[in-house]
Short mmCIF file of C-alpha atoms in Angstrom, two decimals:
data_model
loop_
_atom_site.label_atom_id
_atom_site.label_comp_id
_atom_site.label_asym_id
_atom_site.label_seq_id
_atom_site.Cartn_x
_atom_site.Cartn_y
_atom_site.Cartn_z
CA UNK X 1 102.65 159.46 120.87
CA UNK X 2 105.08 161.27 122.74
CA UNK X 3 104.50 165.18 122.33
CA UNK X 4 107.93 165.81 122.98
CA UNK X 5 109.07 164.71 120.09
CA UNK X 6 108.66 166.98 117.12
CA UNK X 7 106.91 165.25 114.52
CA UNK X 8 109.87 165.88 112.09
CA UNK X 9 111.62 163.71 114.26
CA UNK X 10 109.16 161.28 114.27
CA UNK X 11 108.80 161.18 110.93
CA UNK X 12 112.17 160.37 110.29
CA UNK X 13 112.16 157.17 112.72
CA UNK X 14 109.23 155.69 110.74
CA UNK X 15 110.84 156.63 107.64
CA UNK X 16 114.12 154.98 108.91
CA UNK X 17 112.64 151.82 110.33
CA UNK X 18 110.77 151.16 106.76
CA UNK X 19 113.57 151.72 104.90
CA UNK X 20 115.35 149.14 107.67
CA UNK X 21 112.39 146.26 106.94
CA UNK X 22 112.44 146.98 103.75
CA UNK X 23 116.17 145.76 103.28
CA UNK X 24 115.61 143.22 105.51
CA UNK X 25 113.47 141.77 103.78
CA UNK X 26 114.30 142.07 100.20
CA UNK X 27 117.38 140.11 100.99
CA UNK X 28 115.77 137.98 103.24
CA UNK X 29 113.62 136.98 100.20
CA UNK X 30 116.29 136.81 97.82
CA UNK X 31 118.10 134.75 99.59
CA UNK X 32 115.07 132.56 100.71
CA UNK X 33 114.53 132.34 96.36
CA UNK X 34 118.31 131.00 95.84
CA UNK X 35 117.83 128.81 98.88
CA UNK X 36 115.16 127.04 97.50
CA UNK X 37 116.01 126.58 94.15
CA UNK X 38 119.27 125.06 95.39
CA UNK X 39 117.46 122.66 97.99
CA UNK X 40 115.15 121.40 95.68
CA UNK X 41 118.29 120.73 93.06
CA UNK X 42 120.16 119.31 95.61
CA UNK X 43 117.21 117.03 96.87
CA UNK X 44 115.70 115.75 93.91
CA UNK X 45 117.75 112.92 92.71
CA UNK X 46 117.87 111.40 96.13
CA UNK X 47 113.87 111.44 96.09
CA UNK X 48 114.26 110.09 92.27
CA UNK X 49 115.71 107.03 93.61
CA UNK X 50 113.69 106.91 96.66
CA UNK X 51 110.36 106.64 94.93
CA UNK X 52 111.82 104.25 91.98
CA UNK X 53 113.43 101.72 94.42
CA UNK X 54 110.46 101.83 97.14
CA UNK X 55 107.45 102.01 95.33
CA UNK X 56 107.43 102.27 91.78
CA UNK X 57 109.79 99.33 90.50
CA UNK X 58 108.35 96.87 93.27
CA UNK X 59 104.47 98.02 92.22
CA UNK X 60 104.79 97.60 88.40
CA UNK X 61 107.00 94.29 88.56
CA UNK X 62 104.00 92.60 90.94
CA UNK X 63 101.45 94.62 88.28
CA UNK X 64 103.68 93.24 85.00
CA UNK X 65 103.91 90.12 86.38
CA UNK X 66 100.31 89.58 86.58
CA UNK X 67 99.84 90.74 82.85
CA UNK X 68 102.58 88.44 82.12
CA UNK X 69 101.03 85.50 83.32
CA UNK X 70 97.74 86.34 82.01
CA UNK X 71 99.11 86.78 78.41
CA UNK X 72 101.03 83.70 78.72
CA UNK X 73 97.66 81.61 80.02
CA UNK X 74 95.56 83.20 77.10
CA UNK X 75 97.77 82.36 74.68
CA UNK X 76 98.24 78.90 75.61
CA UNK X 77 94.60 78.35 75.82
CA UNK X 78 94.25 79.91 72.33
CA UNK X 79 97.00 77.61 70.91
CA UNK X 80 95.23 74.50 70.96
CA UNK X 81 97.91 72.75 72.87
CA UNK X 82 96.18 69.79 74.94
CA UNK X 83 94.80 70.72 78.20
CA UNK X 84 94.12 68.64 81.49
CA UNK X 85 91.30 66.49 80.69
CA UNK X 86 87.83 67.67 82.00
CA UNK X 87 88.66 71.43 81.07
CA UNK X 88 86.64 73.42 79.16
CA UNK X 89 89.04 75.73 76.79
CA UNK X 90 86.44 78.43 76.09
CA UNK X 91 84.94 78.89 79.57
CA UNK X 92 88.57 79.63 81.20
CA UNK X 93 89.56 81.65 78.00
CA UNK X 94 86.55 83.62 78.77
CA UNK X 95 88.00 84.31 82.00
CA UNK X 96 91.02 84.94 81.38
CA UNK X 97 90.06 87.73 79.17
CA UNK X 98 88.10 89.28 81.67
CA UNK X 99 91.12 89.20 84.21
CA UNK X 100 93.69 90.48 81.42
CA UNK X 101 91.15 93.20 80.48
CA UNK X 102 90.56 93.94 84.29
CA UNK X 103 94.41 94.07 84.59
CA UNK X 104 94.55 96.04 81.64
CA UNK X 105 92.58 98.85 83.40
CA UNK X 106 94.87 99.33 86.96
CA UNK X 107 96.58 101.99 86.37
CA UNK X 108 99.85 103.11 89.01
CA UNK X 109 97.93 106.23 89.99
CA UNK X 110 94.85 103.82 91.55
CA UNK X 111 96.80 101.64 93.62
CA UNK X 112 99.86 103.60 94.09
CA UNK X 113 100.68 104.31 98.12
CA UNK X 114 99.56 108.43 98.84
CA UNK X 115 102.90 110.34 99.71
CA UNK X 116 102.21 110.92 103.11
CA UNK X 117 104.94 113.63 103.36
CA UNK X 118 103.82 115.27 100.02
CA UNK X 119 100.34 115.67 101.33
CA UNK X 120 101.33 116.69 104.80
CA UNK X 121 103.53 119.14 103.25
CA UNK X 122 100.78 120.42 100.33
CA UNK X 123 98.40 121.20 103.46
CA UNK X 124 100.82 123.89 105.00
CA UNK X 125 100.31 124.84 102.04
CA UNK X 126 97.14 125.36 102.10
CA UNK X 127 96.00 129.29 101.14
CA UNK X 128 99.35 129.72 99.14
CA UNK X 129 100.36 128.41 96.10
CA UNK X 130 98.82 125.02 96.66
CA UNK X 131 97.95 124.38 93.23
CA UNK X 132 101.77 123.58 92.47
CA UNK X 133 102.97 122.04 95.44
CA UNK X 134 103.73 118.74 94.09
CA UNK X 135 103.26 118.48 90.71
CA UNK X 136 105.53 118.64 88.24
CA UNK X 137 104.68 119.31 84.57
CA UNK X 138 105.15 115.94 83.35
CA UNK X 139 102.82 113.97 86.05
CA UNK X 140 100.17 117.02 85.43
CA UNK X 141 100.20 115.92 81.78
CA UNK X 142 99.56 112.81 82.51
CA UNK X 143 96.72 113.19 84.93
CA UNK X 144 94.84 114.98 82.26
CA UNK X 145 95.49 112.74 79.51
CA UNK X 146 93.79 110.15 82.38
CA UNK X 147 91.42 111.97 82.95
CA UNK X 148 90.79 112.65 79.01
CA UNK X 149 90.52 108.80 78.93
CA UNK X 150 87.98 108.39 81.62
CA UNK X 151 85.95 111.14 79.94
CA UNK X 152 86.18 109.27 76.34
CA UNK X 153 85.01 106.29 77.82
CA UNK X 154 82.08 107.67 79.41
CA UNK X 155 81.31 109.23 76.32
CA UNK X 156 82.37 105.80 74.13
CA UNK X 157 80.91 103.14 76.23
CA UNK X 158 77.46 104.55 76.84
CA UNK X 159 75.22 102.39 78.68
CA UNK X 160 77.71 99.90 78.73
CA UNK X 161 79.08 98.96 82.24
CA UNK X 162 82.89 99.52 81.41
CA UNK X 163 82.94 103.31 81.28
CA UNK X 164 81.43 103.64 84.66
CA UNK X 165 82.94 101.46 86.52
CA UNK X 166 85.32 102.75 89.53
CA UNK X 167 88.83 102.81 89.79
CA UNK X 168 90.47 99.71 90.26
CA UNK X 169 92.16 99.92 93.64
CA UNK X 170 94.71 97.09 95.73
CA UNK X 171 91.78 95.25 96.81
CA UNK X 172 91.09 94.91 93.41
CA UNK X 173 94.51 93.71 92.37
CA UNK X 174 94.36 91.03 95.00
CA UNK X 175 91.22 89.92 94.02
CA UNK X 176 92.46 89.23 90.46
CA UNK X 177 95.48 87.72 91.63
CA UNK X 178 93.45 85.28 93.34
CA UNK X 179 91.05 84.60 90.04
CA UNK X 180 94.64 84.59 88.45
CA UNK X 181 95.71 81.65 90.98
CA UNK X 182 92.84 79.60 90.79
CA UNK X 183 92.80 79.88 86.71
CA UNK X 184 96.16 78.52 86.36
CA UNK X 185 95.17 75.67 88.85
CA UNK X 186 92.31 74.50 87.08
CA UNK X 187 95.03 74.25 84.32
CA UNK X 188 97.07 72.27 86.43
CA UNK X 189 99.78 74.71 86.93
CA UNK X 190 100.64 77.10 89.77
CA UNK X 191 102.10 80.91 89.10
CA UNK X 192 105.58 80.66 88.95
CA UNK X 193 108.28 82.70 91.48
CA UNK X 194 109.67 85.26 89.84
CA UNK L 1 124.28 158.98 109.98
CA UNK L 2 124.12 156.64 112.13
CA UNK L 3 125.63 153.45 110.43
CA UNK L 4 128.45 153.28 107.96
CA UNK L 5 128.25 151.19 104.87
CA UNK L 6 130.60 148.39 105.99
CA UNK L 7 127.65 147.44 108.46
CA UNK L 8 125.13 147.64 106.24
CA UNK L 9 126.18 145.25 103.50
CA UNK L 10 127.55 142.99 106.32
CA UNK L 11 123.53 143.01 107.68
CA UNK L 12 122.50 142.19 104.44
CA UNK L 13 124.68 138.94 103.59
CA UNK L 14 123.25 138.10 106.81
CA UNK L 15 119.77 138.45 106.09
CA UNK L 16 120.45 137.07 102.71
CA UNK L 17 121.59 134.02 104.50
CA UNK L 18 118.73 133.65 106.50
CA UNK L 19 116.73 133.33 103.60
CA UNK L 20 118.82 131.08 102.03
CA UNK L 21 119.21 128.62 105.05
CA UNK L 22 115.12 128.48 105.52
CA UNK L 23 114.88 128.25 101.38
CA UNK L 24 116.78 125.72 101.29
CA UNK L 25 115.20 124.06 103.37
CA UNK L 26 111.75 124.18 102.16
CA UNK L 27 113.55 123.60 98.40
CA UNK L 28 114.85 120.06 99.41
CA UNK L 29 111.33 119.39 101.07
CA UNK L 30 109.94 120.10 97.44
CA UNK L 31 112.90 118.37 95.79
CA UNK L 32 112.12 114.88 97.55
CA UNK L 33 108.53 114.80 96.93
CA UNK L 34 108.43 115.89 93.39
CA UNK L 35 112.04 113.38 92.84
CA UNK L 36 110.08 110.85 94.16
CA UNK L 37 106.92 111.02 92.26
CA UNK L 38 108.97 111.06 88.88
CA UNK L 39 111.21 108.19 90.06
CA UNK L 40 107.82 106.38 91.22
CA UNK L 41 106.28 106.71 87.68
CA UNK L 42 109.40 105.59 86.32
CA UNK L 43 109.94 102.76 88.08
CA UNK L 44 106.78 101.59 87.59
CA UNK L 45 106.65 102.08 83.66
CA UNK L 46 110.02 100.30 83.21
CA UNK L 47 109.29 97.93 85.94
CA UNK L 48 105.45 96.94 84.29
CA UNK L 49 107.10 96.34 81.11
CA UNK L 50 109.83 94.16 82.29
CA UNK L 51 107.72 92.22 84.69
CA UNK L 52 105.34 91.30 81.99
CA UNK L 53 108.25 90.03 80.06
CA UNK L 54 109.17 87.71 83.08
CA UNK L 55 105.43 86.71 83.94
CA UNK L 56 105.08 85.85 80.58
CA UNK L 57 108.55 83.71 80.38
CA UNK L 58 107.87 81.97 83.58
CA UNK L 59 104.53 80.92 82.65
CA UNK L 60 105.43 79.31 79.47
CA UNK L 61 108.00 77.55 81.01
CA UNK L 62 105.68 75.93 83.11
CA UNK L 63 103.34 75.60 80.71
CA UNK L 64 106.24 73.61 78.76
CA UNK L 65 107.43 71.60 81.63
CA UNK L 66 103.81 70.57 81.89
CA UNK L 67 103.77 68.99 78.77
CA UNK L 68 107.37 67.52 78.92
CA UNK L 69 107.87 69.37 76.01
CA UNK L 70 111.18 68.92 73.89
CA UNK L 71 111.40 72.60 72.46
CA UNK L 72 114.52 73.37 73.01
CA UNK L 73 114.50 77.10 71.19
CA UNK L 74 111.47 77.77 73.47
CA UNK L 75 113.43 76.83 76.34
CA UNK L 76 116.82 78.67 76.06
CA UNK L 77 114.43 81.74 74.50
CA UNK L 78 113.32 82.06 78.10
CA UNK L 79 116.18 81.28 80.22
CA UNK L 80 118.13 83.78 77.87
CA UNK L 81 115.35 86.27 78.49
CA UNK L 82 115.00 85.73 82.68
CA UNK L 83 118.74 85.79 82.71
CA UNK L 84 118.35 89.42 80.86
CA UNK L 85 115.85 90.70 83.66
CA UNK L 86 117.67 89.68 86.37
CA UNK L 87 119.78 92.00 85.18
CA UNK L 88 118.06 94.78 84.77
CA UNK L 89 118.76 97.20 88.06
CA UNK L 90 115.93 97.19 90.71
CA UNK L 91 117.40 100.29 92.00
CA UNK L 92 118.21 103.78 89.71
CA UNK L 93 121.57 102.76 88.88
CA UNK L 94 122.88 106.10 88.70
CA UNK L 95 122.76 106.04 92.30
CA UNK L 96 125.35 102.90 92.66
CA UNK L 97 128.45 103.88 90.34
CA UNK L 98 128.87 99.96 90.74
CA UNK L 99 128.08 99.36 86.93
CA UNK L 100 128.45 100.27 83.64
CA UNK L 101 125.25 98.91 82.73
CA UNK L 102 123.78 99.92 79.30
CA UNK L 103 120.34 100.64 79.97
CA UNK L 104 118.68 101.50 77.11
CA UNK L 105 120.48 98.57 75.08
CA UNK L 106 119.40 96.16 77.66
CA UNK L 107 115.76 96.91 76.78
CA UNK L 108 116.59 96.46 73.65
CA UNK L 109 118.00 92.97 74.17
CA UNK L 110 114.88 91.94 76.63
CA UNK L 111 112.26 93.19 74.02
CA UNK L 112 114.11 91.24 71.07
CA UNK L 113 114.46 87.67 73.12
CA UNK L 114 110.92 88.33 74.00
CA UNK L 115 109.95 88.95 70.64
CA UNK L 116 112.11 85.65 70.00
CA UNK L 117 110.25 83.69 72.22
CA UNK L 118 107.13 84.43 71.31
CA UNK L 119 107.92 83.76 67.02
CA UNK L 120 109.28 79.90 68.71
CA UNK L 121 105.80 79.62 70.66
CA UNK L 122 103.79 80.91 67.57
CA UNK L 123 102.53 83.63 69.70
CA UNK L 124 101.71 87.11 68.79
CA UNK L 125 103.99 89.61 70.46
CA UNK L 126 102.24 92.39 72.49
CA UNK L 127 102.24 95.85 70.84
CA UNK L 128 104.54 97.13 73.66
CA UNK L 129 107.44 95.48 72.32
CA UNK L 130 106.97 97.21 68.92
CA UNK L 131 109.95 99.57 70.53
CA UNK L 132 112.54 97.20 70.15
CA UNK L 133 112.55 97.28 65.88
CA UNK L 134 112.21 100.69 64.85
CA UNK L 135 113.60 102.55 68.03
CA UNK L 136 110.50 104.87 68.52
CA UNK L 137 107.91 105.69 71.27
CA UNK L 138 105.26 102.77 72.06
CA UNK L 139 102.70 103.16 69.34
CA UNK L 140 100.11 101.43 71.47
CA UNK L 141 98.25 102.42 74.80
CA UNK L 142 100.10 100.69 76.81
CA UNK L 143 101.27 101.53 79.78
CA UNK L 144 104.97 100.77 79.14
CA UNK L 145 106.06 102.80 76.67
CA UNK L 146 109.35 103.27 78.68
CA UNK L 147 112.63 103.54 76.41
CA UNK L 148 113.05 106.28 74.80
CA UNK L 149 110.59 108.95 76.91
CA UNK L 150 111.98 107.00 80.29
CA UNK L 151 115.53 108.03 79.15
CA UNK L 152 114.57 111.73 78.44
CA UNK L 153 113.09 112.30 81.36
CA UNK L 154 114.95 110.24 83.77
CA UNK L 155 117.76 111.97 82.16
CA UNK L 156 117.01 115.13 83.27
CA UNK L 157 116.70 114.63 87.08
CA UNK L 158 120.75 113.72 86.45
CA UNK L 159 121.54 116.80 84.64
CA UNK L 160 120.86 118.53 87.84
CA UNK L 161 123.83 117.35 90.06
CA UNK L 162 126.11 117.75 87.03
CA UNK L 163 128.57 115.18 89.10
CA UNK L 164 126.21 112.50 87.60
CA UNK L 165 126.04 113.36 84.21
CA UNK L 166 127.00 110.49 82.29
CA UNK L 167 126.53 108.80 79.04
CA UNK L 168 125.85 105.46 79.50
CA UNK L 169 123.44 105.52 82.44
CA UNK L 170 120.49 107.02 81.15
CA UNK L 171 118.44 107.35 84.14
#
């Protein structure tokens, strides 16, 4: 410190540049509040049709599809119309059930894409508020009603297999889109183009 | 004193927009990721619903073809009912003005010529279709229960630029 100055003086600098940062701040702040309600606003729609458009209408038509077809095989088989000769009705009823249940179980959150930006973004994050980065109220509620599922089901199913099983993931949904395939050609018929 | 007021509330406007430049910023950051995780869920509940619809038409008409059949109900059941999906926008329509497409009561039309089609193949309609008749939420666990909570919710990401507040497209 400089001894020259009196510490009145002194005081009355730090008093002055606190009172300064102070302002500075509290309207930097409010301003940074507004700002980012009105960004968000402004932003969200676009994002709205972003996500619909590039991932979520594509993913549930290839998922609905899949169900569709399923549904439609079972309930030919189950109709008793004739079938190609050499075909045993109960065996591929049998699995077609166990593809239509398997379907049954994807759900969007297993196979949907990660938002790469959302998680890059959630990790500057990090230390803050991360808890609510991304979530909205709606998609929280639905997590835990998930999760309130998978924890019935472990409680429900017991020993049996179904409860434990893991997520379905793509892999998966190939995999049954392949059973799918060959199902419908043992039936003589190949899945249809949408 | 060593400023005068003029200064001072010119200093904070531009602090204040400062703030507001970085906030907004950040906002839209936050705005795209949580848009697009609604319009993801929402494309994929309305999307599931109506693929299953077209899965399920295309099959049977193979399944028909297959057997030569002659049923002509069957037959126009499903072209009606592919012709109403085709329809049905890929794309939020509220971001194309092209249209005024009727969302809700095209649902409504799909889940009734489904329901059709499956009464002409003796078939037992799924649950998720239950929507169509009485107008309320999907009673089952589907996945699909899209109409009415879609709407809401869809709905509200449009209240927010009032500019696209509108009646007939619902999300």
């Amino acid at each position: 410190m400089d001894t020259d100055d009196s510490p009145w003086e002194d005081n009355a600098t730090n008093v002055r540049d606190s009172e300064w940062s102070k302002i500075s701040s509290d309207f930097l702040n409010a301003g940074y509040r507004e700002g980012i309600t009105a960004g968000k606003e402004s932003a969200l729609q676009a994002g709205f049709d972003e996500g619909f458009a590039e991932t979520g209408a594509p993913i549930g038509r290839s998922i609905g599809l899949m169900r569709g077809y399923i549904s439609s095989i079972i309930a030919f088989l189950s109709s008793g119309r004739s079938l190609p000769s050499g075909v045993d009705a109960g065996q591929l009823l049998g699995e077609a059930r166990a593809i239509s249940g398997a379907l049954g179980d994807v759900r969007f959150s297993d196979i949907a894409p990660p938002d790469l930006e959302a998680e890059m973004h959630a990790r500057e994050h990090l230390g803050e508020d991360a808890a609510d980065v991304v979530t909205s109220e709606e998609l929280q509620e639905k997590k835990d009603m998930e999760s309130l599922e998978d924890l019935m089901n472990r409680m429900g199913a017991g020993s049996s297999s179904r409860g434990q099983e893991k997520r379905a993931t793509m892999d998966d949904v190939k995999s049954l889109q392949t059973r799918l395939s060959v199902l419908a050609q043992t039936l003589g018929l190949s899945l249809p183009l949408p | 004193m060593d400023f005068d007021l003029e200064d001072l509330v010119h200093v904070e406007q531009t602090f204040y927009d400062e703030g507001y430049t970085d906030g907004f910023a950040h906002g839209r950051i936050h705005g795209l990721i949580e848009g697009r995780a609604l319009g993801r869920e929402k494309g994929y509940e309305m999307w599931e619903e109506l693929g299953f619809y077209e899965g399920f038409a295309l099959m049977w008409r193979a399944v028909l073809e297959q057997h030569g059949s002659k049923d002509d109900r069957a037959a126009s059941n499903i072209t009606h009912l592919i012709g109403l999906i085709a329809q049905f926008p890929r794309i939020n329509p509220s971001s194309t003005d092209s249209s005024d497409l009727d969302i809700p009561k095209l649902f409504r039309q799909i889940r009734s010529r489904y329901k059709a089609l499956c009464a002409t193949l003796g078939v037992r309609p799924t649950l998720r279709a239950a929507g169509a008749q009485d107008g309320l939420d999907d009673p089952g666990d589907s996945p699909a229960g899209a109409s009415a909570v879609a709407g809401q919710s869809v709905w509200k990401i449009d209240k927010q630029p009032p500019a696209r507040v509108t009646n007939d497209l619902s999300f």
